[in-house]
Short mmCIF file of C-alpha atoms in Angstrom, two decimals:
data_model
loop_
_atom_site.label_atom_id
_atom_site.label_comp_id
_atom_site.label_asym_id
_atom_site.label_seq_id
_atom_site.Cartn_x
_atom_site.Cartn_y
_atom_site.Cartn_z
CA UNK A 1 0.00 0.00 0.00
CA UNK A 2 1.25 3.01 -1.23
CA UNK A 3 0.10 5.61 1.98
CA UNK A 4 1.69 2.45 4.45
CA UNK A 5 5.43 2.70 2.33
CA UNK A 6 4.79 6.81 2.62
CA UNK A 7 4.78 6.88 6.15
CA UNK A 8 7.62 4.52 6.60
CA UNK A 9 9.56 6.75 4.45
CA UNK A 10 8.40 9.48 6.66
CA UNK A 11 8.92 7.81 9.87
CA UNK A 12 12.83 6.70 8.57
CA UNK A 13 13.70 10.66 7.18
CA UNK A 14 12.26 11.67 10.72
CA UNK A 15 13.95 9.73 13.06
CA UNK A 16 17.24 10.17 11.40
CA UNK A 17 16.12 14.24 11.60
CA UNK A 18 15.40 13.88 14.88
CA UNK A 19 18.30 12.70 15.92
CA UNK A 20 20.92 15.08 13.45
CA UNK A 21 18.79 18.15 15.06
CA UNK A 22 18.64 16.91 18.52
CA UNK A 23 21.42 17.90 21.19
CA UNK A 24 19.99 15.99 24.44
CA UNK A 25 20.56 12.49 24.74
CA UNK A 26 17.11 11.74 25.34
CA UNK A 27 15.40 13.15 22.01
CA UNK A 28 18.75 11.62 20.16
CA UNK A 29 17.28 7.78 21.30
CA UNK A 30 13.82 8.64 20.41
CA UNK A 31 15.30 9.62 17.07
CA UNK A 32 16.98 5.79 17.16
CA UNK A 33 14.00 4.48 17.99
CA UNK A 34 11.90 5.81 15.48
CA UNK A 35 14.28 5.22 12.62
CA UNK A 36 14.39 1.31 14.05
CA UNK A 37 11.06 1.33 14.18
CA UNK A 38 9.98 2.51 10.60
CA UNK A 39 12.36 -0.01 8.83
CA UNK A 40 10.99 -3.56 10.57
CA UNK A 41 7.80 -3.46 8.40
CA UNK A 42 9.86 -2.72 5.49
CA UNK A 43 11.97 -5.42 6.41
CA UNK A 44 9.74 -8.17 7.03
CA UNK A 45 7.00 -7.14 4.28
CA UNK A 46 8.20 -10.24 1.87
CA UNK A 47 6.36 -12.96 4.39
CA UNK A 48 9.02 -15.38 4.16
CA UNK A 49 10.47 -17.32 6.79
CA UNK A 50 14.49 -15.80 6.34
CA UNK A 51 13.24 -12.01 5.79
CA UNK A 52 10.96 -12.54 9.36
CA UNK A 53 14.16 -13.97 11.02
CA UNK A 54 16.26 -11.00 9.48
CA UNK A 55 14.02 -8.17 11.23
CA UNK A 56 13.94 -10.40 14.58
CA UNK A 57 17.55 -10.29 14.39
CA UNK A 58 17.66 -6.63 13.77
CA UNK A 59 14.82 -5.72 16.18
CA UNK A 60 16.54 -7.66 18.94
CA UNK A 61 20.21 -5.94 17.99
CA UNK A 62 18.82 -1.88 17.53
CA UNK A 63 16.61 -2.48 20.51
CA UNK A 64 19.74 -4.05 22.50
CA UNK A 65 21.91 -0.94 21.41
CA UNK A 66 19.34 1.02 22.05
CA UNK A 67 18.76 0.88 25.68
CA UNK A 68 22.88 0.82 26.21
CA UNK A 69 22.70 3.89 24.92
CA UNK A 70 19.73 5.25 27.24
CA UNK A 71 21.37 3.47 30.05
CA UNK A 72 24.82 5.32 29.15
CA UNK A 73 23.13 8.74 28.75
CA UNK A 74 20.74 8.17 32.29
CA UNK A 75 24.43 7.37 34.11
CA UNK A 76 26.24 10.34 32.77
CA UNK A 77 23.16 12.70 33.79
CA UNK A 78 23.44 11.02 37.16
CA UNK A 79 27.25 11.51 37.24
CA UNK A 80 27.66 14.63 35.68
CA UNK A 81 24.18 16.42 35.73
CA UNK A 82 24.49 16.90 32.39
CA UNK A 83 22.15 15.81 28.90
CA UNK A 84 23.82 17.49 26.71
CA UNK A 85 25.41 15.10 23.91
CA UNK A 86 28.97 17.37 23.46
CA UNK A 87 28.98 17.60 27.02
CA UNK A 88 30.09 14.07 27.73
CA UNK A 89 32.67 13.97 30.06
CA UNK A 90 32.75 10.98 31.98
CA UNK A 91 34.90 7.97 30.91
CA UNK A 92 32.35 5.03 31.77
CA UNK A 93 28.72 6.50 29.74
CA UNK A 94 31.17 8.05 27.26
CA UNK A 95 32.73 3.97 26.51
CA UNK A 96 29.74 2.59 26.94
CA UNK A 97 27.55 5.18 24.44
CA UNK A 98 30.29 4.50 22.11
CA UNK A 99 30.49 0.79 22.04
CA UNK A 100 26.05 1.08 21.64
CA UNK A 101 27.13 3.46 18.74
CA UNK A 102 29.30 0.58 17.22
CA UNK A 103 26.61 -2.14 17.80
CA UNK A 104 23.87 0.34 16.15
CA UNK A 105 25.71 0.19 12.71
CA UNK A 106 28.00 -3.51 12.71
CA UNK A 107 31.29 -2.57 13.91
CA UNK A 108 33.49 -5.81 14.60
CA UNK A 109 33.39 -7.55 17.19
CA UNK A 110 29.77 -6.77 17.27
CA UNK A 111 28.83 -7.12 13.72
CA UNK A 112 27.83 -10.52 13.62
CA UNK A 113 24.20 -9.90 13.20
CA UNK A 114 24.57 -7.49 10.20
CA UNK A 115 25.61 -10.14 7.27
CA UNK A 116 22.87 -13.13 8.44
CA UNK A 117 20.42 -9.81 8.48
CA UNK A 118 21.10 -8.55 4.97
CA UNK A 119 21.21 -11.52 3.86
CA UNK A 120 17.27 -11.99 4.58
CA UNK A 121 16.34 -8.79 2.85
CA UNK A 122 15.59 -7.94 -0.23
CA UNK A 123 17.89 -5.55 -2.26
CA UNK A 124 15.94 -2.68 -1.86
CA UNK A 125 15.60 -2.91 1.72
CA UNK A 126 19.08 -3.83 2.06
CA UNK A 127 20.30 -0.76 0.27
CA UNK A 128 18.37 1.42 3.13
CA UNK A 129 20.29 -0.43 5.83
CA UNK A 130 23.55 -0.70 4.77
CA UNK A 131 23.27 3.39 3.97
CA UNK A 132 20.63 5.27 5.59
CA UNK A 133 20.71 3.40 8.64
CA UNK A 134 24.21 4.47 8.91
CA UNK A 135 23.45 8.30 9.19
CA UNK A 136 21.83 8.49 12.67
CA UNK A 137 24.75 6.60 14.59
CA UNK A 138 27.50 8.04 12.85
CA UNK A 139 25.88 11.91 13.80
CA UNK A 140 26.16 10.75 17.52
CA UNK A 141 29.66 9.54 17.02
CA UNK A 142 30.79 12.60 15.41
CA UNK A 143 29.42 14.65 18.18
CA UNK A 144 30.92 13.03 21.40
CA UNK A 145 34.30 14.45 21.84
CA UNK A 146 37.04 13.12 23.86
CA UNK A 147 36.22 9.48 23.65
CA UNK A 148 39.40 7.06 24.63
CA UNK A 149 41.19 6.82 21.22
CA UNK A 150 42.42 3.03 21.99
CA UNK A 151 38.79 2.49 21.75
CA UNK A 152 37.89 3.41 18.19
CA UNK A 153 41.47 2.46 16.83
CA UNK A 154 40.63 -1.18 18.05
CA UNK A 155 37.36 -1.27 16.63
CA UNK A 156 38.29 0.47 13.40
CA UNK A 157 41.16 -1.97 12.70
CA UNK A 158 38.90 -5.07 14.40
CA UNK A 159 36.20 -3.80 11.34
CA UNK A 160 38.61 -3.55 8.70
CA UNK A 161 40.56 -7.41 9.23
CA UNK A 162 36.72 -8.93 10.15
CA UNK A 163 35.80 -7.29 6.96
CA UNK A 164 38.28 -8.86 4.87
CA UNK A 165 38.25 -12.26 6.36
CA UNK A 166 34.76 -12.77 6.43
CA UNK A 167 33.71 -11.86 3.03
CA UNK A 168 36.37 -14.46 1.57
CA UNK A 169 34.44 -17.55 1.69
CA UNK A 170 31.32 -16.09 0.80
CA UNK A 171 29.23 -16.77 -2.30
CA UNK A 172 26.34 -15.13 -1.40
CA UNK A 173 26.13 -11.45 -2.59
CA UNK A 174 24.48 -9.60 0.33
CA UNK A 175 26.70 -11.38 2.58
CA UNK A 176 30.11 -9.86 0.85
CA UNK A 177 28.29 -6.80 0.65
CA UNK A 178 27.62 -6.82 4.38
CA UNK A 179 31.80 -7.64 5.05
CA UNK A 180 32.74 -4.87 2.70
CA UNK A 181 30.34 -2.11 4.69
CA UNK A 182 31.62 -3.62 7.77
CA UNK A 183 35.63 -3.08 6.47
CA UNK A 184 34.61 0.50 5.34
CA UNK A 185 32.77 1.24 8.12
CA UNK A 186 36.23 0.49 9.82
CA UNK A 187 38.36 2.83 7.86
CA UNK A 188 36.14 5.40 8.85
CA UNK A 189 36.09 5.07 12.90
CA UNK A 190 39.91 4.92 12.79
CA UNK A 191 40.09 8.30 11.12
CA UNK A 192 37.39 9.55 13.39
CA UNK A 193 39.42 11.00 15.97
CA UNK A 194 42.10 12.66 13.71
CA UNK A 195 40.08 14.08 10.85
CA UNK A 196 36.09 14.15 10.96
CA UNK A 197 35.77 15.48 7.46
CA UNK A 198 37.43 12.55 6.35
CA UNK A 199 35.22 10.21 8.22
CA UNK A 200 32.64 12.19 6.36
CA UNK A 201 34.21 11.74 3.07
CA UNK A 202 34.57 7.94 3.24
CA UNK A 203 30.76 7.84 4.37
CA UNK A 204 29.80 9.86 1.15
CA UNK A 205 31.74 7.84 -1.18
CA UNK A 206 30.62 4.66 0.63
CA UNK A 207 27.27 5.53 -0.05
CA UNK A 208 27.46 6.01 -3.51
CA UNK A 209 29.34 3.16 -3.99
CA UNK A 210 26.82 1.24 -2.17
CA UNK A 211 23.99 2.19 -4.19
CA UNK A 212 25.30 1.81 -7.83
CA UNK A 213 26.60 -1.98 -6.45
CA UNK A 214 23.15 -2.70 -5.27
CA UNK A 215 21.07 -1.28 -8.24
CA UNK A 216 23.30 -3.09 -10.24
CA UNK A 217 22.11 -6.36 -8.61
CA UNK A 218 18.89 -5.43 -8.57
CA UNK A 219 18.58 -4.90 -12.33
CA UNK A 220 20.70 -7.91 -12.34
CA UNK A 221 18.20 -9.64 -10.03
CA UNK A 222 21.26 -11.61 -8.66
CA UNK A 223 21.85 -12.79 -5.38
CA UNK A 224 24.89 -15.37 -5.48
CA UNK A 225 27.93 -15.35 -7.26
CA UNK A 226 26.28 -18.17 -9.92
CA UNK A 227 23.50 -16.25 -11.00
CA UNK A 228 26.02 -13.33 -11.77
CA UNK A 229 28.28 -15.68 -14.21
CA UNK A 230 25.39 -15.73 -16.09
CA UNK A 231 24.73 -11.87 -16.21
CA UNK A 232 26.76 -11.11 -19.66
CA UNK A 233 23.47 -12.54 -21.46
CA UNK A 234 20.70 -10.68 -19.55
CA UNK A 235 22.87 -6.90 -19.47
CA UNK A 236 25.88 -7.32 -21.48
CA UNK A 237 26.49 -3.11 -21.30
CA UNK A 238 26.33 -3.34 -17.27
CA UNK A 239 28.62 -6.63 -17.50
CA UNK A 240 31.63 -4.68 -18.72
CA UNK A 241 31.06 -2.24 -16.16
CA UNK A 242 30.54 -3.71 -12.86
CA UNK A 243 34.12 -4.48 -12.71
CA UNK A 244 34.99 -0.99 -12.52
CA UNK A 245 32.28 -0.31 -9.93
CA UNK A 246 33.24 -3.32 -7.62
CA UNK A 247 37.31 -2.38 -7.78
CA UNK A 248 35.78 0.81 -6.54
CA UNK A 249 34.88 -0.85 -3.69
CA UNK A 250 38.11 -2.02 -3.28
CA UNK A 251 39.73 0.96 -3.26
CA UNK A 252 41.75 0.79 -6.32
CA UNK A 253 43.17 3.78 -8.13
CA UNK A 254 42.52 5.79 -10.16
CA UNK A 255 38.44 5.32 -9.32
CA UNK A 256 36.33 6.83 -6.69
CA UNK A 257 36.98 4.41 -3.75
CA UNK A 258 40.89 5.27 -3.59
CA UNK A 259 40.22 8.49 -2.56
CA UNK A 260 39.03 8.02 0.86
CA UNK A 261 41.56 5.46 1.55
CA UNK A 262 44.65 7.29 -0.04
CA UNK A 263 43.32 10.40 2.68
CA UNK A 264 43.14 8.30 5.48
CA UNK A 265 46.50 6.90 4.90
CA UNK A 266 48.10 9.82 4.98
CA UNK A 267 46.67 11.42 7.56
CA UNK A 268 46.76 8.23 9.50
CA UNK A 269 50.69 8.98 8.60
CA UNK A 270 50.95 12.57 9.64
CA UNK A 271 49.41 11.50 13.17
CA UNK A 272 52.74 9.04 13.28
CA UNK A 273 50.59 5.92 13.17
CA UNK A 274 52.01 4.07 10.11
CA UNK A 275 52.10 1.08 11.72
CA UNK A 276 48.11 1.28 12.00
CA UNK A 277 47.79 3.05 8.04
CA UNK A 278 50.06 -0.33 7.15
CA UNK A 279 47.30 -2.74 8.62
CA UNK A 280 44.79 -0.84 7.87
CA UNK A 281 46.50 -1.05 3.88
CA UNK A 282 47.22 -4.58 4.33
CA UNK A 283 43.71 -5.37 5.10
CA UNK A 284 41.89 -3.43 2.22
CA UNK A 285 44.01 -6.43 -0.06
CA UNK A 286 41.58 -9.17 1.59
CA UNK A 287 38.61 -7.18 0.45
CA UNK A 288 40.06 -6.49 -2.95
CA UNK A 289 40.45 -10.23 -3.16
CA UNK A 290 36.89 -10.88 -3.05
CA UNK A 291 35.61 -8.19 -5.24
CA UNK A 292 38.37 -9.44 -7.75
CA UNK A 293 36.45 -12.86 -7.40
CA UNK A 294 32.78 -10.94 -8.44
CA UNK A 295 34.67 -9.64 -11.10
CA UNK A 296 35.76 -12.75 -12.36
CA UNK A 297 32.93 -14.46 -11.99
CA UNK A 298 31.28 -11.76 -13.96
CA UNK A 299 33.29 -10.74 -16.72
CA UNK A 300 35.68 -13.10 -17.65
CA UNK A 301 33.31 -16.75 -17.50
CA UNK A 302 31.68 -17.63 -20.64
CA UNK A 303 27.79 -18.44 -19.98
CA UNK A 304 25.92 -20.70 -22.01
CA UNK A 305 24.32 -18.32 -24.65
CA UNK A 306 20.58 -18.53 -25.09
CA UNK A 307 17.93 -15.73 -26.39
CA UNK A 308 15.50 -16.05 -23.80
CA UNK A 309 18.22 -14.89 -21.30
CA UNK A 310 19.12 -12.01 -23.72
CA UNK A 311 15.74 -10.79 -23.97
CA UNK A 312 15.15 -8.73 -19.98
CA UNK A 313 17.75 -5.60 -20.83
CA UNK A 314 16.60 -4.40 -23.19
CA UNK A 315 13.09 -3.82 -21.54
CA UNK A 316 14.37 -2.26 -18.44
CA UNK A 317 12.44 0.15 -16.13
CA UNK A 318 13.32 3.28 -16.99
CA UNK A 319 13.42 4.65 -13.32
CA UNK A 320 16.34 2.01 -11.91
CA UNK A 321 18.28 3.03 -15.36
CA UNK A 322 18.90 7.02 -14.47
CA UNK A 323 19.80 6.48 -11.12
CA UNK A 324 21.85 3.78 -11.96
CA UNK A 325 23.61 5.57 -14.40
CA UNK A 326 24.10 8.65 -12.41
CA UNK A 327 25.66 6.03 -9.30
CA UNK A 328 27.90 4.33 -11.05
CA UNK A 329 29.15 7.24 -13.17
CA UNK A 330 30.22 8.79 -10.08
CA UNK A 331 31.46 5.19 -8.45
CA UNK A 332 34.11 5.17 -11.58
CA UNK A 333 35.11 8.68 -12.11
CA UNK A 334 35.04 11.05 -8.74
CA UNK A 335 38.47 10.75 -7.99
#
């Protein structure tokens, strides 16, 4: 129903709104809670068994970060007497808020619930959570000043190696795409400290990275690695250029996706951490594996040829096509 998906929508721009605008702790929740709240009918609105277990999962997660973060808050109004979110000064709410922060969008070691929940969505849906989902967390993050540094070094680097590794044996699509937000995810909490605008950089890229890779499935109507070697017959004009779009997502030069990471290197090296910029380096090669393995899989296996396959592209909806265009235009060529 068409007024039901409207205020979803609604419900999804608001809470995120609510919780950019907001700068007490307690309206910043609500704004959580509202955002969590509008995407579990969206997620569970296929009635099948995986996409109910998905939301479940995600319910159970959001609502589990979600009281940390009101239990963080309450304690540092206790301690300190204060709501306000830049005013956090105490070292116990202030870890706490930000490990409920790193639960809220996947960051390793508490990711494990975001690639078994993407995995029961369908693309669209999945697009929403691995982007606009992202926004409301990463607002609070960028707010709380003076958080313990260790912290978000460990988790950044924890995010980028779990993001490698993971996504290596996968064959399903969502999953890998779930490992590589969790690896970039990473690169940006371990700039967060140093350079904010950066962090903000590599979120903006991410996105549009994010959505050209997932309209490209979509239009593909792929969800494994098989049903993509068989791609070159049902869009051979997107098959040449998904390649480009996925070593984008890999961070190789000279496309989009190096730019963040050739920032954070080198800021990452100004701060005298090159041991941290090497691992962090070293472990943007597992990812690159795996989207080298899409690649493959898409570009250089022959499918059996047959017409009915060849038929679909040419009668695509026009309204995937633009956007599409426009995302992975800018996925290739921003740098």
């Amino acid at each position: 129903n068409p007024y039901i998906l409207a205020t979803l929508l609604f419900g999804l721009g608001l809470g995120t709104t609510i919780t950019f605008a907001s700068s007490h702790w307690l309206l910043a929740w609500m704004g959580l809670e509202i955002n969590t709240l509008a995407i579990i009918p969206l997620m569970a609105q296929h009635h099948h068994p995986r996409a109910v277990e998905a939301t479940t999962k995600y319910f159970l997660t959001q609502a589990t970060a979600a009281a940390m973060l009101l239990f963080a808050s309450t304690t540092n109004a206790w301690l300190t007497g204060q709501w306000d979110i830049q005013q956090m000064s105490h070292p116990f709410p202030l870890t706490l808020i930000t490990l409920a922060l790193a639960l809220k969008i996947g960051l390793a070691p508490m990711h494990t619930w975001l690639p078994e929940v993407l995995q029961g969505l369908d693309l669209t849906t999945g697009l929403v959570l691995s982007t606009w989902q992202k926004l409301a967390p990463f607002a609070l993050l960028l707010q709380i000043q003076n958080v313990n540094p260790t912290i978000l070094v460990t988790l950044g680097l924890a995010s980028t190696l779990v993001g490698g590794w993971g996504g290596l044996n996968q064959t399903q699509l969502r999953k890998v795409l779930a490992y590589s937000s969790i690896a970039h995810l990473g690169w940006m909490i371990l700039i967060l400290q140093y350079s904010p605008s950066l962090t903000l950089l590599a979120l903006l890229t991410y996105f549009v990275m994010t959505f050209s890779t997932f309209l490209v499935f979509k239009l593909n109507k792929s969800t494994s690695i098989n049903a993509l070697a068989i791609s070159w017959t049902k869009a051979p004009i997107l098959t040449s250029l998904i390649p480009l779009v996925l070593l984008s997502l890999g961070g190789l030069p000279p496309l989009t996706g190096f730019m963040p990471k050739w920032l954070i290197l080198q800021e990452l090296a100004k701060q005298d951490l090159a041991p941290l910029a090497t691992l962090a380096a070293l472990s943007a090669l597992l990812s690159l594996y795996f989207y080298l393995r899409i690649s493959y899989a898409m570009t250089l296996t022959m499918s059996p040829n047959n017409l009915t396959g060849v038929t679909p592209w040419r009668f695509s909806s026009p309204q995937l096509t633009l956007p599409l265009a426009i995302a992975t235009t800018a996925t290739i060529s921003l740098l």
